[in-house]
Amino acid sequence: MIKNIVFDLGNVLVDFDPVRFVREKNVNDQQQELLRSEIFGSVDWLRFDKGTMTRDELALAVKARLPEDLHMIADDLLATWYNDLHPLPQMAELPQQLKEKGFNLYILSNAPQDYYLYEDKVPSHHSFDGIFISSDWKLAKPEHEIFRAFYSHFRLNPAECYFIDDNAANILAAEETGMRGFHFKNNFASLNKELSQFKLP
């Protein structure tokens, strides 16, 4: 029986869109692509998410790969990117609706420490029973260990959990550790149909 609904953050509850973040800066198309690739598309960003690299260390690494005329813009992006996060409209009410039906709610996400600067943008964030952020644990999806640490920390039975994530590899890893999941691709109607199957006693 499913008792716990577990949400990813980016492109599930909020729209993580590096193309948009960079497009809003006053730079040409080639510079936009360079900034997007060297910041958000880099291995260093994954380290930032995992908590093994600080924002200052990320900035130094990124600027070492960028031309000098983009350094100030890179600094600005790293300081403000989360200001452009917005709740996904169709998901804005879902956590609270599930909470009212009696489900426990959790977040399990790859996210840097910047999460604590933008957590109020997360729909119904006060409704969640637990938040598990990769950078707090120096672990990251789709590593199996982050799922095991999540279950252990909140004393959850993975068979009683249902995971919603936009990354297929993360869903597979969740299933391999005992938690069923749904690959969310803005397919809100299909998600609602899946969730409607779960009935609490």
PDB file of C-alpha atoms in Angstrom:
ATOM      1  CA  MET A   1       0.000   0.000   0.000  1.00  0.00           C
ATOM      2  CA  ILE A   2       1.318   3.435  -0.946  1.00  0.00           C
ATOM      3  CA  LYS A   3       1.418   5.815   2.019  1.00  0.00           C
ATOM      4  CA  ASN A   4       4.158   8.237   0.984  1.00  0.00           C
ATOM      5  CA  ILE A   5       4.425  10.378  -2.152  1.00  0.00           C
ATOM      6  CA  VAL A   6       7.978  11.489  -2.932  1.00  0.00           C
ATOM      7  CA  PHE A   7       8.616  14.436  -5.260  1.00  0.00           C
ATOM      8  CA  ASP A   8      11.629  15.579  -7.183  1.00  0.00           C
ATOM      9  CA  LEU A   9      11.977  19.374  -7.483  1.00  0.00           C
ATOM     10  CA  GLY A  10      13.264  20.510 -10.878  1.00  0.00           C
ATOM     11  CA  ASN A  11      10.700  20.147 -13.687  1.00  0.00           C
ATOM     12  CA  VAL A  12       8.347  18.371 -11.332  1.00  0.00           C
ATOM     13  CA  LEU A  13       7.393  20.995  -8.751  1.00  0.00           C
ATOM     14  CA  VAL A  14       9.329  23.967 -10.154  1.00  0.00           C
ATOM     15  CA  ASP A  15      10.545  24.757 -13.678  1.00  0.00           C
ATOM     16  CA  PHE A  16      14.318  24.428 -13.907  1.00  0.00           C
ATOM     17  CA  ASP A  17      15.105  25.963 -17.307  1.00  0.00           C
ATOM     18  CA  PRO A  18      18.751  27.021 -17.826  1.00  0.00           C
ATOM     19  CA  VAL A  19      17.971  28.121 -21.391  1.00  0.00           C
ATOM     20  CA  ARG A  20      15.573  30.708 -19.990  1.00  0.00           C
ATOM     21  CA  PHE A  21      17.918  31.731 -17.186  1.00  0.00           C
ATOM     22  CA  VAL A  22      20.658  32.545 -19.706  1.00  0.00           C
ATOM     23  CA  ARG A  23      18.394  34.016 -22.395  1.00  0.00           C
ATOM     24  CA  GLU A  24      17.436  36.845 -20.070  1.00  0.00           C
ATOM     25  CA  LYS A  25      21.025  38.100 -20.005  1.00  0.00           C
ATOM     26  CA  ASN A  26      22.164  40.670 -22.567  1.00  0.00           C
ATOM     27  CA  VAL A  27      24.407  38.373 -24.609  1.00  0.00           C
ATOM     28  CA  ASN A  28      24.326  36.878 -28.112  1.00  0.00           C
ATOM     29  CA  ASP A  29      23.220  33.345 -28.982  1.00  0.00           C
ATOM     30  CA  GLN A  30      26.744  31.925 -28.989  1.00  0.00           C
ATOM     31  CA  GLN A  31      27.490  33.421 -25.582  1.00  0.00           C
ATOM     32  CA  GLN A  32      24.183  32.121 -24.232  1.00  0.00           C
ATOM     33  CA  GLU A  33      25.058  28.586 -25.294  1.00  0.00           C
ATOM     34  CA  LEU A  34      28.539  28.902 -23.784  1.00  0.00           C
ATOM     35  CA  LEU A  35      27.184  30.122 -20.456  1.00  0.00           C
ATOM     36  CA  ARG A  36      24.508  27.440 -20.355  1.00  0.00           C
ATOM     37  CA  SER A  37      26.982  24.688 -21.198  1.00  0.00           C
ATOM     38  CA  GLU A  38      29.787  25.780 -18.891  1.00  0.00           C
ATOM     39  CA  ILE A  39      27.546  26.496 -15.906  1.00  0.00           C
ATOM     40  CA  PHE A  40      24.409  24.367 -15.883  1.00  0.00           C
ATOM     41  CA  GLY A  41      25.601  21.677 -18.278  1.00  0.00           C
ATOM     42  CA  SER A  42      28.948  21.096 -16.607  1.00  0.00           C
ATOM     43  CA  VAL A  43      30.257  18.342 -14.355  1.00  0.00           C
ATOM     44  CA  ASP A  44      30.947  21.120 -11.856  1.00  0.00           C
ATOM     45  CA  TRP A  45      27.211  21.859 -11.620  1.00  0.00           C
ATOM     46  CA  LEU A  46      26.671  18.193 -10.716  1.00  0.00           C
ATOM     47  CA  ARG A  47      29.310  18.592  -8.002  1.00  0.00           C
ATOM     48  CA  PHE A  48      27.491  21.728  -6.795  1.00  0.00           C
ATOM     49  CA  ASP A  49      24.230  19.744  -6.669  1.00  0.00           C
ATOM     50  CA  LYS A  50      25.963  16.970  -4.778  1.00  0.00           C
ATOM     51  CA  GLY A  51      27.448  19.358  -2.251  1.00  0.00           C
ATOM     52  CA  THR A  52      31.053  18.472  -3.044  1.00  0.00           C
ATOM     53  CA  MET A  53      31.683  21.919  -4.569  1.00  0.00           C
ATOM     54  CA  THR A  54      30.718  25.281  -3.101  1.00  0.00           C
ATOM     55  CA  ARG A  55      29.221  28.097  -5.141  1.00  0.00           C
ATOM     56  CA  ASP A  56      32.496  30.051  -4.879  1.00  0.00           C
ATOM     57  CA  GLU A  57      34.456  27.031  -6.110  1.00  0.00           C
ATOM     58  CA  LEU A  58      31.955  26.573  -8.935  1.00  0.00           C
ATOM     59  CA  ALA A  59      32.328  30.217  -9.960  1.00  0.00           C
ATOM     60  CA  LEU A  60      36.120  29.930 -10.097  1.00  0.00           C
ATOM     61  CA  ALA A  61      35.968  26.735 -12.147  1.00  0.00           C
ATOM     62  CA  VAL A  62      33.395  28.143 -14.572  1.00  0.00           C
ATOM     63  CA  LYS A  63      35.232  31.427 -15.122  1.00  0.00           C
ATOM     64  CA  ALA A  64      38.455  29.557 -15.836  1.00  0.00           C
ATOM     65  CA  ARG A  65      36.697  28.138 -18.906  1.00  0.00           C
ATOM     66  CA  LEU A  66      34.900  31.308 -20.009  1.00  0.00           C
ATOM     67  CA  PRO A  67      36.241  34.401 -21.784  1.00  0.00           C
ATOM     68  CA  GLU A  68      36.789  37.303 -19.414  1.00  0.00           C
ATOM     69  CA  ASP A  69      33.940  39.375 -20.859  1.00  0.00           C
ATOM     70  CA  LEU A  70      31.481  36.763 -19.539  1.00  0.00           C
ATOM     71  CA  HIS A  71      32.860  36.567 -15.996  1.00  0.00           C
ATOM     72  CA  MET A  72      30.528  39.170 -14.476  1.00  0.00           C
ATOM     73  CA  ILE A  73      27.512  37.603 -16.176  1.00  0.00           C
ATOM     74  CA  ALA A  74      28.521  34.173 -14.882  1.00  0.00           C
ATOM     75  CA  ASP A  75      28.802  35.567 -11.356  1.00  0.00           C
ATOM     76  CA  ASP A  76      25.369  37.147 -11.712  1.00  0.00           C
ATOM     77  CA  LEU A  77      23.817  33.927 -12.989  1.00  0.00           C
ATOM     78  CA  LEU A  78      25.240  31.918 -10.119  1.00  0.00           C
ATOM     79  CA  ALA A  79      23.946  34.452  -7.607  1.00  0.00           C
ATOM     80  CA  THR A  80      20.438  34.794  -9.035  1.00  0.00           C
ATOM     81  CA  TRP A  81      19.491  31.739 -11.151  1.00  0.00           C
ATOM     82  CA  TYR A  82      16.940  30.486  -8.627  1.00  0.00           C
ATOM     83  CA  ASN A  83      14.995  33.763  -8.806  1.00  0.00           C
ATOM     84  CA  ASP A  84      13.676  32.530 -12.164  1.00  0.00           C
ATOM     85  CA  LEU A  85      12.232  29.317 -10.743  1.00  0.00           C
ATOM     86  CA  HIS A  86       8.437  29.136 -10.836  1.00  0.00           C
ATOM     87  CA  PRO A  87       5.977  26.481  -9.647  1.00  0.00           C
ATOM     88  CA  LEU A  88       4.701  24.311 -12.477  1.00  0.00           C
ATOM     89  CA  PRO A  89       1.072  25.479 -12.785  1.00  0.00           C
ATOM     90  CA  GLN A  90      -0.571  22.057 -12.839  1.00  0.00           C
ATOM     91  CA  MET A  91       1.519  20.852  -9.902  1.00  0.00           C
ATOM     92  CA  ALA A  92       0.941  23.892  -7.699  1.00  0.00           C
ATOM     93  CA  GLU A  93      -2.033  22.380  -5.863  1.00  0.00           C
ATOM     94  CA  LEU A  94      -1.137  18.701  -6.007  1.00  0.00           C
ATOM     95  CA  PRO A  95       0.958  18.369  -2.819  1.00  0.00           C
ATOM     96  CA  GLN A  96      -1.710  19.972  -0.673  1.00  0.00           C
ATOM     97  CA  GLN A  97      -4.426  17.854  -2.302  1.00  0.00           C
ATOM     98  CA  LEU A  98      -2.476  14.679  -1.554  1.00  0.00           C
ATOM     99  CA  LYS A  99      -1.820  15.836   1.994  1.00  0.00           C
ATOM    100  CA  GLU A 100      -5.542  16.390   2.545  1.00  0.00           C
ATOM    101  CA  LYS A 101      -6.181  12.817   1.388  1.00  0.00           C
ATOM    102  CA  GLY A 102      -3.876  11.540   4.129  1.00  0.00           C
ATOM    103  CA  PHE A 103      -0.629  10.824   2.276  1.00  0.00           C
ATOM    104  CA  ASN A 104       2.743  11.709   3.738  1.00  0.00           C
ATOM    105  CA  LEU A 105       4.778  13.968   1.442  1.00  0.00           C
ATOM    106  CA  TYR A 106       8.519  14.079   0.895  1.00  0.00           C
ATOM    107  CA  ILE A 107      11.004  15.812  -1.393  1.00  0.00           C
ATOM    108  CA  LEU A 108      14.003  13.851  -2.657  1.00  0.00           C
ATOM    109  CA  SER A 109      16.009  16.023  -5.023  1.00  0.00           C
ATOM    110  CA  ASN A 110      19.418  16.746  -6.418  1.00  0.00           C
ATOM    111  CA  ALA A 111      19.780  20.359  -5.321  1.00  0.00           C
ATOM    112  CA  PRO A 112      22.585  22.625  -4.120  1.00  0.00           C
ATOM    113  CA  GLN A 113      22.573  24.526  -0.858  1.00  0.00           C
ATOM    114  CA  ASP A 114      20.863  27.328  -2.786  1.00  0.00           C
ATOM    115  CA  TYR A 115      17.691  25.300  -2.153  1.00  0.00           C
ATOM    116  CA  TYR A 116      17.385  26.987   1.221  1.00  0.00           C
ATOM    117  CA  LEU A 117      17.253  30.360  -0.560  1.00  0.00           C
ATOM    118  CA  TYR A 118      14.379  29.369  -2.849  1.00  0.00           C
ATOM    119  CA  GLU A 119      12.414  26.809  -0.830  1.00  0.00           C
ATOM    120  CA  ASP A 120       9.483  29.213  -0.512  1.00  0.00           C
ATOM    121  CA  LYS A 121       8.988  28.881  -4.284  1.00  0.00           C
ATOM    122  CA  VAL A 122       8.194  25.180  -3.883  1.00  0.00           C
ATOM    123  CA  PRO A 123       4.414  24.625  -4.023  1.00  0.00           C
ATOM    124  CA  SER A 124       2.939  23.846  -0.599  1.00  0.00           C
ATOM    125  CA  HIS A 125       6.440  23.415   0.824  1.00  0.00           C
ATOM    126  CA  HIS A 126       5.103  23.666   4.375  1.00  0.00           C
ATOM    127  CA  SER A 127       2.984  20.572   3.696  1.00  0.00           C
ATOM    128  CA  PHE A 128       5.958  18.245   3.279  1.00  0.00           C
ATOM    129  CA  ASP A 129       6.808  15.840   6.059  1.00  0.00           C
ATOM    130  CA  GLY A 130      10.456  15.674   5.066  1.00  0.00           C
ATOM    131  CA  ILE A 131      12.982  17.283   2.713  1.00  0.00           C
ATOM    132  CA  PHE A 132      16.006  15.313   1.515  1.00  0.00           C
ATOM    133  CA  ILE A 133      18.440  17.428  -0.517  1.00  0.00           C
ATOM    134  CA  SER A 134      21.470  15.862  -2.202  1.00  0.00           C
ATOM    135  CA  SER A 135      23.938  18.557  -1.142  1.00  0.00           C
ATOM    136  CA  ASP A 136      23.136  17.943   2.541  1.00  0.00           C
ATOM    137  CA  TRP A 137      24.245  14.339   2.188  1.00  0.00           C
ATOM    138  CA  LYS A 138      27.025  14.507  -0.430  1.00  0.00           C
ATOM    139  CA  LEU A 139      25.030  11.981  -2.442  1.00  0.00           C
ATOM    140  CA  ALA A 140      23.134  12.314  -5.708  1.00  0.00           C
ATOM    141  CA  LYS A 141      20.553  10.519  -7.798  1.00  0.00           C
ATOM    142  CA  PRO A 142      20.697   8.086  -9.507  1.00  0.00           C
ATOM    143  CA  GLU A 143      23.144   6.586  -6.984  1.00  0.00           C
ATOM    144  CA  HIS A 144      21.387   3.832  -5.070  1.00  0.00           C
ATOM    145  CA  GLU A 145      22.933   5.078  -1.839  1.00  0.00           C
ATOM    146  CA  ILE A 146      20.925   8.309  -1.807  1.00  0.00           C
ATOM    147  CA  PHE A 147      17.675   6.328  -1.950  1.00  0.00           C
ATOM    148  CA  ARG A 148      18.800   4.028   0.857  1.00  0.00           C
ATOM    149  CA  ALA A 149      19.863   7.012   2.966  1.00  0.00           C
ATOM    150  CA  PHE A 150      16.476   8.630   2.311  1.00  0.00           C
ATOM    151  CA  TYR A 151      14.534   5.536   3.451  1.00  0.00           C
ATOM    152  CA  SER A 152      16.740   5.140   6.507  1.00  0.00           C
ATOM    153  CA  HIS A 153      16.615   8.793   7.548  1.00  0.00           C
ATOM    154  CA  PHE A 154      12.828   8.986   7.497  1.00  0.00           C
ATOM    155  CA  ARG A 155      12.304   5.340   8.521  1.00  0.00           C
ATOM    156  CA  LEU A 156      10.308   4.582   5.402  1.00  0.00           C
ATOM    157  CA  ASN A 157       9.468   1.283   3.770  1.00  0.00           C
ATOM    158  CA  PRO A 158      10.305   1.798   0.069  1.00  0.00           C
ATOM    159  CA  ALA A 159       7.407  -0.466  -0.893  1.00  0.00           C
ATOM    160  CA  GLU A 160       5.075   2.130   0.664  1.00  0.00           C
ATOM    161  CA  CYS A 161       6.599   5.026  -1.303  1.00  0.00           C
ATOM    162  CA  TYR A 162       5.843   6.371  -4.778  1.00  0.00           C
ATOM    163  CA  PHE A 163       8.397   8.599  -6.512  1.00  0.00           C
ATOM    164  CA  ILE A 164       7.756  11.313  -9.114  1.00  0.00           C
ATOM    165  CA  ASP A 165      10.820  12.425 -11.091  1.00  0.00           C
ATOM    166  CA  ASP A 166      11.508  13.857 -14.546  1.00  0.00           C
ATOM    167  CA  ASN A 167      14.639  11.737 -15.086  1.00  0.00           C
ATOM    168  CA  ALA A 168      14.178   8.164 -16.285  1.00  0.00           C
ATOM    169  CA  ALA A 169      17.478   7.021 -14.747  1.00  0.00           C
ATOM    170  CA  ASN A 170      16.305   8.220 -11.347  1.00  0.00           C
ATOM    171  CA  ILE A 171      13.054   6.287 -11.651  1.00  0.00           C
ATOM    172  CA  LEU A 172      14.972   3.153 -12.567  1.00  0.00           C
ATOM    173  CA  ALA A 173      17.298   3.580  -9.589  1.00  0.00           C
ATOM    174  CA  ALA A 174      14.324   4.111  -7.287  1.00  0.00           C
ATOM    175  CA  GLU A 175      12.720   0.919  -8.552  1.00  0.00           C
ATOM    176  CA  GLU A 176      15.985  -0.985  -8.071  1.00  0.00           C
ATOM    177  CA  THR A 177      15.929   0.044  -4.400  1.00  0.00           C
ATOM    178  CA  GLY A 178      12.297  -0.961  -3.913  1.00  0.00           C
ATOM    179  CA  MET A 179      10.324   2.244  -4.605  1.00  0.00           C
ATOM    180  CA  ARG A 180       7.900   2.431  -7.503  1.00  0.00           C
ATOM    181  CA  GLY A 181       7.895   5.605  -9.556  1.00  0.00           C
ATOM    182  CA  PHE A 182       6.438   7.737 -12.308  1.00  0.00           C
ATOM    183  CA  HIS A 183       8.501   9.364 -15.062  1.00  0.00           C
ATOM    184  CA  PHE A 184       7.009  12.854 -15.186  1.00  0.00           C
ATOM    185  CA  LYS A 185       7.220  14.649 -18.548  1.00  0.00           C
ATOM    186  CA  ASN A 186       4.531  17.285 -17.998  1.00  0.00           C
ATOM    187  CA  ASN A 187       2.049  14.423 -18.409  1.00  0.00           C
ATOM    188  CA  PHE A 188      -0.114  15.635 -15.559  1.00  0.00           C
ATOM    189  CA  ALA A 189      -3.248  13.737 -16.596  1.00  0.00           C
ATOM    190  CA  SER A 190      -1.362  10.425 -16.608  1.00  0.00           C
ATOM    191  CA  LEU A 191       0.154  11.204 -13.222  1.00  0.00           C
ATOM    192  CA  ASN A 192      -3.255  12.006 -11.761  1.00  0.00           C
ATOM    193  CA  LYS A 193      -4.587   8.711 -13.097  1.00  0.00           C
ATOM    194  CA  GLU A 194      -1.725   6.834 -11.440  1.00  0.00           C
ATOM    195  CA  LEU A 195      -2.156   8.615  -8.122  1.00  0.00           C
ATOM    196  CA  SER A 196      -5.925   8.026  -8.114  1.00  0.00           C
ATOM    197  CA  GLN A 197      -5.246   4.294  -7.773  1.00  0.00           C
ATOM    198  CA  PHE A 198      -3.777   4.741  -4.308  1.00  0.00           C
ATOM    199  CA  LYS A 199      -6.291   4.541  -1.498  1.00  0.00           C
ATOM    200  CA  LEU A 200      -5.469   4.901   2.152  1.00  0.00           C
ATOM    201  CA  PRO A 201      -7.386   2.691   4.634  1.00  0.00           C
TER     202      PRO A 201
END
